[in-house]
Structure formats: C-alpha cells, structure tokens
Short mmCIF file of C-alpha atoms in Angstrom, two decimals:
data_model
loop_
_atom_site.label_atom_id
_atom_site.label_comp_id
_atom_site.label_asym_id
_atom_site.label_seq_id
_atom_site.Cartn_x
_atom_site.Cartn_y
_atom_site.Cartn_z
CA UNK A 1 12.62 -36.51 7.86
CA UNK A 2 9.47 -34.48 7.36
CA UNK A 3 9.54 -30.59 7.53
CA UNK A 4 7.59 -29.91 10.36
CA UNK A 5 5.64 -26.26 11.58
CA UNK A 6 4.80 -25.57 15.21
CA UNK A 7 1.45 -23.82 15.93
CA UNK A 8 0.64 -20.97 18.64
CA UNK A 9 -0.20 -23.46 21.12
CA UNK A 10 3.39 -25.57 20.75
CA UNK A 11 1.91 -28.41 18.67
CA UNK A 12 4.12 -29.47 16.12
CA UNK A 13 3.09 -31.04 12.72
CA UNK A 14 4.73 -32.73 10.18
CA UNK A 15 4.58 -32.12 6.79
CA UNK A 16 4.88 -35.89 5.12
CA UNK A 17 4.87 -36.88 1.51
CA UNK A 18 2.46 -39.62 1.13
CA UNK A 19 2.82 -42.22 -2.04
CA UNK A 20 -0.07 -43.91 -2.58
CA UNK A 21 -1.03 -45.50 -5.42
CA UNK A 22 1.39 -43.81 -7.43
CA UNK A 23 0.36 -40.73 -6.62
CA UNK A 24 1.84 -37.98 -4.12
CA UNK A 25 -0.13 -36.81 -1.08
CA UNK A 26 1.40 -34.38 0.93
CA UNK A 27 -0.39 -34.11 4.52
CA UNK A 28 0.34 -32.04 7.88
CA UNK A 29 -0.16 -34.87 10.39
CA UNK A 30 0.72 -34.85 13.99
CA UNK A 31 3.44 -37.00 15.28
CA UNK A 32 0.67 -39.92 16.75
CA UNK A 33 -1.59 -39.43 13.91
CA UNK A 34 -2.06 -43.44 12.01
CA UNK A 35 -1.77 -44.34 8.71
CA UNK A 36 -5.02 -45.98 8.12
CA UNK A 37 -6.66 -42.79 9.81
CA UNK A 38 -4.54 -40.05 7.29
CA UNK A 39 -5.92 -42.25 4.72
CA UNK A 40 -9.23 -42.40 5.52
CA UNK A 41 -9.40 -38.89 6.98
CA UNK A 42 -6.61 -37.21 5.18
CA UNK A 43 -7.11 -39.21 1.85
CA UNK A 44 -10.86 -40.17 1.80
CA UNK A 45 -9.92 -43.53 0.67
CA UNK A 46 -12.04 -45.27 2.80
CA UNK A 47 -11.64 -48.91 1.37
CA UNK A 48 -8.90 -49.36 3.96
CA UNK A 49 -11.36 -50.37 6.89
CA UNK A 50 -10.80 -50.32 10.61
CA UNK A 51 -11.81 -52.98 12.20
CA UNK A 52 -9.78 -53.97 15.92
CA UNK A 53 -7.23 -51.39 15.82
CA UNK A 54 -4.63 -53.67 17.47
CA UNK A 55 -3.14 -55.51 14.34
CA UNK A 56 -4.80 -58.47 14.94
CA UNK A 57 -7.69 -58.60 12.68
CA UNK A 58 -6.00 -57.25 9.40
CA UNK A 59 -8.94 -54.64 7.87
CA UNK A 60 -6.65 -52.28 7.72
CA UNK A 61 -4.11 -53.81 5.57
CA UNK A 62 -2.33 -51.76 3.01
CA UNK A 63 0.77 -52.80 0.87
CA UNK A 64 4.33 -51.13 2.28
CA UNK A 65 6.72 -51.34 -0.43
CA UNK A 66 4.31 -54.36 -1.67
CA UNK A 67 4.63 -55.86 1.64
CA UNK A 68 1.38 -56.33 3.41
CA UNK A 69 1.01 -54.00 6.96
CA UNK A 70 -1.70 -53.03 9.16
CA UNK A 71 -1.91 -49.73 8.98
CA UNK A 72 -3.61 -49.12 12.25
CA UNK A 73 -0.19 -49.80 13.64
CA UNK A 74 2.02 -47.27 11.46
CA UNK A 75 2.71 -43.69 12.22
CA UNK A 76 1.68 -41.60 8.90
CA UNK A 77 5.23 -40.19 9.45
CA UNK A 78 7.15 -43.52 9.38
CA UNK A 79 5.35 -44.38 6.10
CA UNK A 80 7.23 -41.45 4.30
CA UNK A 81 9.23 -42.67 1.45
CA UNK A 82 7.20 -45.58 0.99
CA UNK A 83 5.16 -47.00 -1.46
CA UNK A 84 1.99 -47.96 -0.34
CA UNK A 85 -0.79 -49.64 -1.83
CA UNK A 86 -4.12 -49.52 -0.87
CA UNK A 87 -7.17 -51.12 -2.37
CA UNK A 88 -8.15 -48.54 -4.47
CA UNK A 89 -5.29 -48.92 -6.00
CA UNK A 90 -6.01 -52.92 -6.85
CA UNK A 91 -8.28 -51.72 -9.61
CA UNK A 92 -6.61 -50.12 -12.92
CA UNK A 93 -8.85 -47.52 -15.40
CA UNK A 94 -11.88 -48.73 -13.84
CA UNK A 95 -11.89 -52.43 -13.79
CA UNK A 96 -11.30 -55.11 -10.99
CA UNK A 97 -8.27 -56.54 -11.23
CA UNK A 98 -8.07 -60.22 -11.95
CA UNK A 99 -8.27 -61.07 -8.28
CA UNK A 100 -11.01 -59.28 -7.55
CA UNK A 101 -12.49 -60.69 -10.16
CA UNK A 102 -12.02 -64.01 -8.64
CA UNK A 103 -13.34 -62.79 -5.45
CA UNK A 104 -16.91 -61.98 -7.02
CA UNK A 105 -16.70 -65.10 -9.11
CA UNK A 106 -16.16 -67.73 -6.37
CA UNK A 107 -18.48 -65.41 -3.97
CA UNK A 108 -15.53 -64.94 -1.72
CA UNK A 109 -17.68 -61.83 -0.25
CA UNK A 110 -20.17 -61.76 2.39
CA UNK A 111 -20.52 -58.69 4.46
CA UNK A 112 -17.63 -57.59 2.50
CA UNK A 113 -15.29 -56.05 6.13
CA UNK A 114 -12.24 -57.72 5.24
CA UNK A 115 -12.38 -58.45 1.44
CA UNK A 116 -9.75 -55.39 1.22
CA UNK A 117 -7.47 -56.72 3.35
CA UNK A 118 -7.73 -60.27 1.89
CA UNK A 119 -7.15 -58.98 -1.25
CA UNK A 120 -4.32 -57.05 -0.32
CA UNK A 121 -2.64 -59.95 1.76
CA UNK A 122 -3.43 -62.29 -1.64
CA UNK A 123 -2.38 -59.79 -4.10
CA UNK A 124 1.30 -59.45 -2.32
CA UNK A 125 1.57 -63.26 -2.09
CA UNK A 126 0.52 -63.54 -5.68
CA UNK A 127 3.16 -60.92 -6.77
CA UNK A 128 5.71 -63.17 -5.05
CA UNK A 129 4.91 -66.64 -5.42
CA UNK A 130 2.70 -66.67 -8.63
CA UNK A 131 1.54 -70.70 -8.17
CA UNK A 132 0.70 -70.76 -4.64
CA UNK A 133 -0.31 -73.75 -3.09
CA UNK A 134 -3.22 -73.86 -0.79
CA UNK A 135 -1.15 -73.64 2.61
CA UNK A 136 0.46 -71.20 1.12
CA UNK A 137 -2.84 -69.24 0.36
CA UNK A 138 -4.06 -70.13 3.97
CA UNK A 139 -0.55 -68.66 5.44
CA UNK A 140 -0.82 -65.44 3.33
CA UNK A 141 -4.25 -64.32 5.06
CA UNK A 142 -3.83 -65.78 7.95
CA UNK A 143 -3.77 -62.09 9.77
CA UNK A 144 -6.74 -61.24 7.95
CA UNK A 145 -10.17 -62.22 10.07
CA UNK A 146 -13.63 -63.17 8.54
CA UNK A 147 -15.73 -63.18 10.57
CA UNK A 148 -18.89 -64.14 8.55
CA UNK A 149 -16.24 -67.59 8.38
CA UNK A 150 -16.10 -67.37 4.29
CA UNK A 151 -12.34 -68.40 4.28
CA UNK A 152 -13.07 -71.56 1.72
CA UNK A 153 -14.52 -69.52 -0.80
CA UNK A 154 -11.79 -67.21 -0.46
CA UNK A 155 -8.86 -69.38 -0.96
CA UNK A 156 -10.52 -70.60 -3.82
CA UNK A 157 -10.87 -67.57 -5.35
CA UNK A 158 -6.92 -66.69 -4.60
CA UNK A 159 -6.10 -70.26 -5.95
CA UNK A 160 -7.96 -69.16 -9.09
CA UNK A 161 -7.14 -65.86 -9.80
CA UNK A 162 -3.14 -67.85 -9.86
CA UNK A 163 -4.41 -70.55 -12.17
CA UNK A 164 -5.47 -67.43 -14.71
CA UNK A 165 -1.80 -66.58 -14.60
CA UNK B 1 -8.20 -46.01 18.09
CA UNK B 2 -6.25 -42.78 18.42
CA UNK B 3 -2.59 -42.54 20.04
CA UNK B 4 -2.03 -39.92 22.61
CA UNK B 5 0.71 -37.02 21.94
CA UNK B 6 4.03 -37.37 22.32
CA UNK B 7 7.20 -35.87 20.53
CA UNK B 8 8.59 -37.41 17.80
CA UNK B 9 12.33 -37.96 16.90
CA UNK B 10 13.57 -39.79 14.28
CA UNK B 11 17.53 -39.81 14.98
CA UNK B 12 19.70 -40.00 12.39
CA UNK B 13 22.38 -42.07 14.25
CA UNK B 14 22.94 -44.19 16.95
CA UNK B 15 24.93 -41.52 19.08
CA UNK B 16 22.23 -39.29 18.90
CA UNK B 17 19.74 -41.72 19.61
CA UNK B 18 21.33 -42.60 22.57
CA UNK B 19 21.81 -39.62 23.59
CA UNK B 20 18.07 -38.81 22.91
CA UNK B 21 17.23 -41.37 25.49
CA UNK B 22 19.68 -40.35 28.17
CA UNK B 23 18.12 -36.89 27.99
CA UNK B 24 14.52 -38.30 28.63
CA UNK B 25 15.57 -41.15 30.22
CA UNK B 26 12.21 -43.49 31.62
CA UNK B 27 10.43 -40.53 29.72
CA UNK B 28 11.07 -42.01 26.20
CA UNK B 29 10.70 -45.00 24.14
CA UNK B 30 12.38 -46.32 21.23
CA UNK B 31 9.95 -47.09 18.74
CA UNK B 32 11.24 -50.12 16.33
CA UNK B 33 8.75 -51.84 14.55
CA UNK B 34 5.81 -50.65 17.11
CA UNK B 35 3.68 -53.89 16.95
CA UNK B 36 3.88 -53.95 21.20
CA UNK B 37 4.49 -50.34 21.51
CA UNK B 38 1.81 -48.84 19.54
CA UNK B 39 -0.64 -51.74 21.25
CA UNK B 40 0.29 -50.90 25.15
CA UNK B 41 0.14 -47.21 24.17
CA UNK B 42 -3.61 -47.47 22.58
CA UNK B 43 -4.55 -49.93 25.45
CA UNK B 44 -3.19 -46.82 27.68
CA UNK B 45 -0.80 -49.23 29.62
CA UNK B 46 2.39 -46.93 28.42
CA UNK B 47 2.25 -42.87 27.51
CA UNK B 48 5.53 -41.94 26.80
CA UNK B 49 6.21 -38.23 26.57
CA UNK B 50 8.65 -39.00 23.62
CA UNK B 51 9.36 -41.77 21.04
CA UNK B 52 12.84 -41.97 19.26
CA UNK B 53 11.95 -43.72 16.44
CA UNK B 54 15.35 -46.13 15.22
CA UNK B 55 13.43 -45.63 11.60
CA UNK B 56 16.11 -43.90 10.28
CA UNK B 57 19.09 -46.73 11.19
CA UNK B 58 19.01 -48.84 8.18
CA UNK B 59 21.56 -50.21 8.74
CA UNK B 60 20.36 -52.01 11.98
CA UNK B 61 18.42 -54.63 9.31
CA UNK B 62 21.17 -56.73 8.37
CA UNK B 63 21.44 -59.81 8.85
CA UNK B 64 25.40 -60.94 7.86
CA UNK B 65 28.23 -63.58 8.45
CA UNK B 66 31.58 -62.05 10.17
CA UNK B 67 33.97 -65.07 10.10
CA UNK B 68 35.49 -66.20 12.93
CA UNK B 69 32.73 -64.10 14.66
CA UNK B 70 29.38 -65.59 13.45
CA UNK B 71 26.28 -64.63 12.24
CA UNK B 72 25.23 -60.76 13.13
CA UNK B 73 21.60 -60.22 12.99
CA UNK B 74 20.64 -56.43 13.60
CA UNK B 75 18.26 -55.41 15.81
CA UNK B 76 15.61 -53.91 13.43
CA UNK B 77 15.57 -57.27 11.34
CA UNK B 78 11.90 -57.94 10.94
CA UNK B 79 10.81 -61.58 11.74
CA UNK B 80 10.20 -61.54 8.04
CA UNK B 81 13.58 -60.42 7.12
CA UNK B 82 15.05 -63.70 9.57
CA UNK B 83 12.32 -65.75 8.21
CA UNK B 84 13.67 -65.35 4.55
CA UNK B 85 17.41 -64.97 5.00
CA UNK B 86 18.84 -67.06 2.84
CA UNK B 87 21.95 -66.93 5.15
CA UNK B 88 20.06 -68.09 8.34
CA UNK B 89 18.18 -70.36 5.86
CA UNK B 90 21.47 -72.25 5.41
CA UNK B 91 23.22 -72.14 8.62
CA UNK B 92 20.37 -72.09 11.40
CA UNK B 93 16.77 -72.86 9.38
CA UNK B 94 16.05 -73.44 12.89
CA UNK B 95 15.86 -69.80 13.67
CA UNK B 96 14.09 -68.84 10.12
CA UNK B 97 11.12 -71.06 11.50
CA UNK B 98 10.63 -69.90 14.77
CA UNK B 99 10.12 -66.27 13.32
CA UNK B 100 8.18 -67.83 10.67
CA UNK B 101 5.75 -68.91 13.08
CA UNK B 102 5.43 -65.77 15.22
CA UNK B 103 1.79 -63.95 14.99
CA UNK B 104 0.45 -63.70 11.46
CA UNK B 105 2.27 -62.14 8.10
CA UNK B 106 1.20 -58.55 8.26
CA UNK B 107 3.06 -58.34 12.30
CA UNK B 108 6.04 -60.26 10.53
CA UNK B 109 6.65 -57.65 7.74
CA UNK B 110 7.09 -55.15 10.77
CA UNK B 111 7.86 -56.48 13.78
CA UNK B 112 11.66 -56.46 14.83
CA UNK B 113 14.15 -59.18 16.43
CA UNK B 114 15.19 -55.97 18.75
CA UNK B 115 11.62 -55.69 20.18
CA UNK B 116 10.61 -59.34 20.82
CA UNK B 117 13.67 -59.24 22.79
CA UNK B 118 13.57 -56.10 24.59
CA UNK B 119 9.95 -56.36 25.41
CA UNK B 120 10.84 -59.11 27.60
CA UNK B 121 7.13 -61.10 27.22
CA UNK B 122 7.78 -64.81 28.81
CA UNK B 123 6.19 -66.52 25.63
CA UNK B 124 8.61 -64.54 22.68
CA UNK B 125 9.38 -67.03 20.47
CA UNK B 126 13.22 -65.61 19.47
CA UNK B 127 14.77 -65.64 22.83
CA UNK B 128 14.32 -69.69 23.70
CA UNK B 129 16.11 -70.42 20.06
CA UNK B 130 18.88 -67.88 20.17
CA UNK B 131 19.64 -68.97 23.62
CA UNK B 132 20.31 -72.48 22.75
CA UNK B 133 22.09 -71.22 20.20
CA UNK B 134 24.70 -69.27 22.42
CA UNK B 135 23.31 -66.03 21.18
CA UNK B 136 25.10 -62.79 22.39
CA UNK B 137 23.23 -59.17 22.24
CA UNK B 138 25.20 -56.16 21.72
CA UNK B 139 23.77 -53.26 23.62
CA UNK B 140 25.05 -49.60 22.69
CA UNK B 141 24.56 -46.93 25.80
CA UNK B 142 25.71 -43.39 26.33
CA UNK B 143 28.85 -44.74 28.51
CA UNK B 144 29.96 -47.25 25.52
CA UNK B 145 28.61 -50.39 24.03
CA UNK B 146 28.51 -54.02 26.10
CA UNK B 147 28.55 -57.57 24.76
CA UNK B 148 26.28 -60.10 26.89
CA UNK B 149 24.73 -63.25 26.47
CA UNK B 150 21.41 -63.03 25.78
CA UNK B 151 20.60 -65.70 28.75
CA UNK B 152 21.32 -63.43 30.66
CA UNK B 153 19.34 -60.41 29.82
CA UNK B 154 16.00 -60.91 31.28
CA UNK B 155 14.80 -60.55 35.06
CA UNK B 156 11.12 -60.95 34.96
CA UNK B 157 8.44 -60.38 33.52
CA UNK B 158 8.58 -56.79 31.11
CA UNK B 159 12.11 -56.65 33.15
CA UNK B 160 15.16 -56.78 31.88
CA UNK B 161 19.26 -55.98 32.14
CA UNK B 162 18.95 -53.02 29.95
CA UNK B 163 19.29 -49.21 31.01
CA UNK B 164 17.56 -46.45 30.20
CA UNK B 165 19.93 -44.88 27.46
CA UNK B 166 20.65 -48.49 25.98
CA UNK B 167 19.54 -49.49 23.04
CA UNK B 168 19.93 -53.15 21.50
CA UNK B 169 21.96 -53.40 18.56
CA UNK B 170 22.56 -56.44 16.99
CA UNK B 171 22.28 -60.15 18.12
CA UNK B 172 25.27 -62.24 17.25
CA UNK B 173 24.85 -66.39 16.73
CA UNK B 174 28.90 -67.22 17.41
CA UNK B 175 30.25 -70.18 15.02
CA UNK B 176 29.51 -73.08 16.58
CA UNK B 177 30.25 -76.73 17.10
CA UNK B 178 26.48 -77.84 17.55
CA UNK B 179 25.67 -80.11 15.06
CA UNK B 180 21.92 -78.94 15.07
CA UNK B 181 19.01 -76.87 16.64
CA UNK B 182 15.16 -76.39 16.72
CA UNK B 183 12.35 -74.59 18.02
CA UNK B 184 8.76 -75.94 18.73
CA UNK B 185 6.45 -74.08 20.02
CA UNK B 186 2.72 -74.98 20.80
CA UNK B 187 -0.17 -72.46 20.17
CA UNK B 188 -3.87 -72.53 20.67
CA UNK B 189 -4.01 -71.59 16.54
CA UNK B 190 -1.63 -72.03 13.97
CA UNK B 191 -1.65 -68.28 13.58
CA UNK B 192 -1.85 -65.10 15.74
CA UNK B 193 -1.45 -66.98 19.17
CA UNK B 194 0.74 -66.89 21.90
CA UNK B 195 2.72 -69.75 22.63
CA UNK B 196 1.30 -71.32 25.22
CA UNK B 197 5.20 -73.26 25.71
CA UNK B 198 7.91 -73.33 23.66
CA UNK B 199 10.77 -75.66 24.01
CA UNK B 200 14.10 -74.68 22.18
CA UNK B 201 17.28 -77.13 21.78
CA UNK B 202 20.38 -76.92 20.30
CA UNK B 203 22.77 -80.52 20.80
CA UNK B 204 26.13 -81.20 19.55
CA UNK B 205 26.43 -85.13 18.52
CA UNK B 206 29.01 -87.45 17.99
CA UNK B 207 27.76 -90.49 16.85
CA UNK B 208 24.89 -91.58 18.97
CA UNK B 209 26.52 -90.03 22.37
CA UNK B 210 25.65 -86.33 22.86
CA UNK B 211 28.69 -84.12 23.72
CA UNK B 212 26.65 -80.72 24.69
CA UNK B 213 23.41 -80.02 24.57
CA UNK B 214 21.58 -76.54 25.61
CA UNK B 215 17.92 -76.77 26.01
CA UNK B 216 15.99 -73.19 26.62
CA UNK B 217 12.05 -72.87 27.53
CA UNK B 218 9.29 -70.08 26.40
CA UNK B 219 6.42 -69.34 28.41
CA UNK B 220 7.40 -71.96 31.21
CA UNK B 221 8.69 -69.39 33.67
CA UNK B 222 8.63 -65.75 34.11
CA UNK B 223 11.51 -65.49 31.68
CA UNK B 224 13.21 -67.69 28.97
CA UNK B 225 15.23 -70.13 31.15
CA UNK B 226 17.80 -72.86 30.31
CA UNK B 227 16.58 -76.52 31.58
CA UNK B 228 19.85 -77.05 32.94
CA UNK B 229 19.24 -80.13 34.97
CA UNK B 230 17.65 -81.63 32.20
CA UNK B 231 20.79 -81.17 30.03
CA UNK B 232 23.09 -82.58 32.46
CA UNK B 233 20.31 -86.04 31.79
CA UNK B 234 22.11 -86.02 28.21
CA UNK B 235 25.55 -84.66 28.49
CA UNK B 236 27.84 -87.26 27.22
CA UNK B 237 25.68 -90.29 27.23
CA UNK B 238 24.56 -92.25 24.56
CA UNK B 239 21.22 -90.94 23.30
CA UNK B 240 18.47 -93.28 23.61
CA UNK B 241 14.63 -92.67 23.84
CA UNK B 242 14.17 -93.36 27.35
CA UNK B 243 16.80 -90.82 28.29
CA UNK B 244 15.03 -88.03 25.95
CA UNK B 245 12.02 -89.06 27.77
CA UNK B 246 14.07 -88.59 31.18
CA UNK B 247 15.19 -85.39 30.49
CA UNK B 248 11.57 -84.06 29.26
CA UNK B 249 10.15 -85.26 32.60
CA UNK B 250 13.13 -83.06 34.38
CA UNK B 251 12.65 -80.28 32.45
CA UNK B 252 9.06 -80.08 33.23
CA UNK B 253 10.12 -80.45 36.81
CA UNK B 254 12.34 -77.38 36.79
CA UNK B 255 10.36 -75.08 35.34
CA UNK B 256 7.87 -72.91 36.42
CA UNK B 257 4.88 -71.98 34.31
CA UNK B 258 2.06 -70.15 35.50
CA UNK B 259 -1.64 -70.80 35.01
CA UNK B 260 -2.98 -68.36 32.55
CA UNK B 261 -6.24 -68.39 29.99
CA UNK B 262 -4.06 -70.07 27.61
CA UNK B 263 -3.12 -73.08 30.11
CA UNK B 264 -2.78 -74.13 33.32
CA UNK B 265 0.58 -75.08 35.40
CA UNK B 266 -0.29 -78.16 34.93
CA UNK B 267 -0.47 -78.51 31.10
CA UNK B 268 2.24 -76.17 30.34
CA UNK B 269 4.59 -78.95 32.59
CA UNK B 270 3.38 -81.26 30.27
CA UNK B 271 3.65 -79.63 27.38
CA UNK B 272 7.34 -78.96 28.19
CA UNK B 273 7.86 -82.70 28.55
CA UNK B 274 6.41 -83.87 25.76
CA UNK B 275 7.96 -80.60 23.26
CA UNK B 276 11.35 -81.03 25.24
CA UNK B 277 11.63 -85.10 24.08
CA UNK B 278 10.36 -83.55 20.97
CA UNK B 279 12.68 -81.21 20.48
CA UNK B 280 15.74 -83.22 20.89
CA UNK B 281 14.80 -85.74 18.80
CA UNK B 282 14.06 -83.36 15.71
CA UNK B 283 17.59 -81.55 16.82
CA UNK B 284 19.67 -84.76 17.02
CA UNK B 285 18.08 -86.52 13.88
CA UNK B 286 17.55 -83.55 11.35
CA UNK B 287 19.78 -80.97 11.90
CA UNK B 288 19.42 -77.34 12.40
CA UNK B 289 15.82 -77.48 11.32
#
C-alpha cells in the first residue's frame, strides 16, 4: 500500500508508483482520484480518451497487466503494482506498431475517438490468440463504441495486422 | 466524471476487513472490482464515507476443486477468471459461458463473481446458473463465518441476507449427481446488455426419465427465483417435448417479471417459456454446456 501524507486541512494523499509503459511515475493522488484522469492530468498522456465515463463505451481503455480495462473505472491507487499499457506505449522508437499500421492501411479511422481503445482491446487479443478469427475480433472490441459505425474496416484491419504475423 | 471523497482502506486481511466494516457499518463499502460501485457512486446514487477495498486479498481469486467438497470459486474471481478456468471449463462449461457472456471484455477483466452477487440486480447473469447448480456462498462476518445456499440470499431488489460487517467469500459448486447444466440468457445486443430474461437449468437424467431437475430464472422476478412448479412438470417422468413445452408454459406462469424499457411483462413471460423449453433441452442433450 501507498505511503500516504495528510495536509493541514485533513486530506490525505497517496503517494502511488505508477508503471506505465515501462516507465515509473510516481504521483500524489487522492484516494477517488481515476486512472484515466492521473494519466491524462498527472501523466499528460492524453491518447487515453474519455468518452462516457461509465465503462460502457471503452475510450478509455488501457492494458492492466496486458489485460484490457477502462480506466475511467480504476482508482489510480488500485493500479499500483501494475503494468499498464497505454497507447503511447503501442508505438516503439517512433514508429506505429504493426497494428496501427493496419489501422491507417484499411482506413479503420474516422473521427479517430476510439481508435486507442480499439487498438488496445486488438493488441491484447492479438498477444493472446495470434490467428484470430473474425468473431473472435468482433468479441475482443466489443466494449469499445464507434460511433462514426467504422467497425468493418476495423476488423479488417485487426484480421490483417494477424495475417502479417 | 470525478468521484466524490471518501477514505480509503486497503486491508490486508479478512479480519481486519471485517472489522473495518463493523466500525463504519452502513457507512462503508467494500470495493471489489468497482464496475457497479464506481458507476452508482459517479451517478451520485451511493456516497460512501469509506471504501475497504478487498484489493489486497489475493487470495479471494481462486477458483479450486476440494474433493468431497466441490468446486470453490472465490469471491474476487473476475468473470474473466470463471470464463477461462480450465477447471470450470471441464466440470461446469455451463458456468464459464454465462460469465462469458456478461457485459463486454474490458467489465470482464474486472468485474468480480462477489459483486454480481452481492449487488443483488434481478438480471445478474451468475446467480440463475449457480443456483441450479446447488451453489452455496460462504459469508465471513465479525461474529464468525456462515455457509448458505445461495437461493436463499436475496430479498428484493438491491436487498439481500447479508449484514453490514459481512463480506462474501467464496461460492462453493458441491459435487454433484446432475448429469448437466446451462444458462441462456436473452439480450437486446450480443454485448453490453442486460438480460432482458435468463433461464438457468441444471437436470439429472437417467435414460430418457429425468430424476431431478432445478430450473432458476434472471430478470423474471424481483430476485433470481427457482421455477419450482415447473420442475415438479419433469421430476421423474419420461422426458418428452410436449412436457418441456409444459413446464416452459408453467414457468412463465410463476414468475413475475416486470415491464421495463428492455421488455414488457408480457414478453419476458414468453421469453421464459420459450428459454425454459430451451434450456432443458440443451441441459438434457449436451451436457453441462
């Protein structure tokens, strides 16, 4: 558990060692304060997007210990000791990862709101199940919303990016 | 979206958890996997003063076999983690599929067994199967720990058995001699929807006559009931399609669904007809599936 430091007024904070994307973030957070706001706050990495705040849309998606999460529904301090994954950390030394890749390729991207959380959700399944099929695919983002509708060019692109494998 | 304040513990033990939550009593809440706490407390329908988070109790994710006992899921088992047991994946795939169909993947990674029961919502999906199953809930309080059957834990609606200090520990599948069990449930999507009715059974066969059968419904009353009368239709009598049909028709009589935005009375009746007949066929014919 977090070391934690009480101000004059009585409000505590917790210190809390953040590991994202392989690097180590410590943060003073209060006890309510969200994962996806630390990161976007706390962090600046704003790629995680909020989009319903009530885990049903999946912007806010980040990888927990490569499992996919919204993060609008984690406390910052629960996510201590944990890896997590967010989509600047898809990328590595400056170039898109095959996926993404894939996602510009097949113009899985429209307004672009919940291409982070697609990718996350696809990169996890990809990680576990190299050769998905499409059901599979479809079942992997299925807590990730588009709303501009794009979800055939999307599984393509995820059913691509696992041929290149 | 921002939470409001409350204190945060994150007990290293079950004692002291329990003892956390005697000393705030209806001030706390255990926070689990927070999908439906986290949600009620941003839609300002709960404000507790103080969580006691059960982060720290590991051990509560196991999902193992005791023999002559049965299978001992713990509490903070995500749906995930029942989804891909391999040991619920060979002795009750049944259960593995009803968490596999709960809300979407990113809810499943986090979501607990412990909250979709404890949370009490008519339409969980878990309750209906591990009540035809038999399942028993182990439920650890400052005073000592009681063993109950699940059946038996809910009152109502966001109402249940459970006290203040209690916290649910484990559910426990006994060995059993039903020879197999399933879950359907019917949604408006395929993902991130309610059921609108669920129909769970569990029958024990011998031949073509049916020696015990437990049927339990989801979202057809105010709580997850047993279709009792219904089962009596099948107890030891040779199975044949009219009398699946006969005991879907009785089951929709007994219950009592409400009329919501996801269905009226009406349609949920039906619905429990047709997914009770359903049900028992898949049950009798496949196995625990």
């Amino acid at each position: 558990m977090a070391r934690t430091l009480t101000d004059d007024q009585g409000i505590k904070r917790y210190l809390v060692n953040l590991k994202v994307n392989g690097d180590t973030h410590t943060v003073m957070v209060k006890g309510n304060a969200l994962l996806v706001n630390v990161l976007r706050e706390e962090l600046d990495l704003t790629g995680t997007k909020k989009g319903c705040e009530l885990g049903d849309c999946g912007s806010c998606t980040v990888l927990l210990d490569g499992k996919p999460v919204n993060s609008c529904l984690v406390l910052a301090v629960e996510a201590e000791g944990s890896e997590i994954t967010t989509i600047e950390g898809v990328a590595r030394n400056e170039n898109l990862d095959k996926l993404q890749e894939s996602f510009v390729n097949n113009a899985a991207i429209q307004c672009g709101y919940c291409t982070p959380g697609m990718v996350l959700s696809a990169k996890a399944l990809l990680t576990r199940n190299p050769h998905p099929s499409e059901t599979e695919v479809r079942e992997a983002i299925s807590g990730n919303l588009c709303r501009c509708t794009g979800y055939v060019n999307i599984v393509k692109a995820v059913l691509a990016a696992a041929e290149q494998e | 979206m921002y939470l409001p304040d409350f204190e945060y513990y994150q007990p290293k033990s079950l004692a002291e958890a329990c003892r956390l939550m005697t000393k705030f009593g209806s001030r706390a809440r255990i926070l689990a996997g927070g999908t439906d706490l986290l949600h009620k407390m941003k839609h300002e329908q709960l404000a507790p003063e103080v969580i006691v988070s059960l982060k720290g109790l590991k051990r509560l994710k196991e999902i193992t076999y005791q023999k002559g006992v049965g299978v001992i899921i713990g509490a903070l088992a995500t749906q995930n983690d029942i989804a891909g047991s391999a040991l619920l994946q060979e002795k009750y795939l049944s259960v593995c599929e009803a968490a596999h169909h709960m809300a979407n993947n990113q809810i499943r990674n986090v979501g607990t067994l412990g909250g979709n029961i404890v949370n009490a919502v008519p339409s969980a999906d878990l309750p209906p199967i591990l009540i035809a199953l038999g399942a028993r809930i182990r439920l650890m309080g400052n005073k000592g720990e009681r063993v109950m059957p699940l059946e038996e834990f809910f009152t109502g609606v966001h109402s249940s058995v459970i006290e203040a200090d209690e916290i649910l520990t484990e559910v426990i599948i006994p060995d059993q001699p039903s020879t197999g069990s399933t879950y359907i449930r019917f949604g408006l999507r395929r993902s991130g929807a309610l059921a609108v009715v669920a129909v769970a059974a569990a029958v024990t066969m011998e031949g073509q006559t049916c020696r015990d059968v437990r049927i339990a419904l989801g979202a057809a009353a105010p709580v997850p009931m047993r279709a009792r009368q219904a089962e009596t239709v099948l107890s030891n009598r040779v199975i044949t399609d009219d009398l699946l049909e006969e005991a879907g028709v009785c089951a929709a009589r007994e219950c009592s669904p409400r009329s919501s935005i996801r269905g009226s009375e009406e349609y949920r009746r039906d619905l429990v007809r047709v997914l009770t007949r359903r049900a028992l066929q898949k049950a009798i014919k496949e196995g625990h599936v």
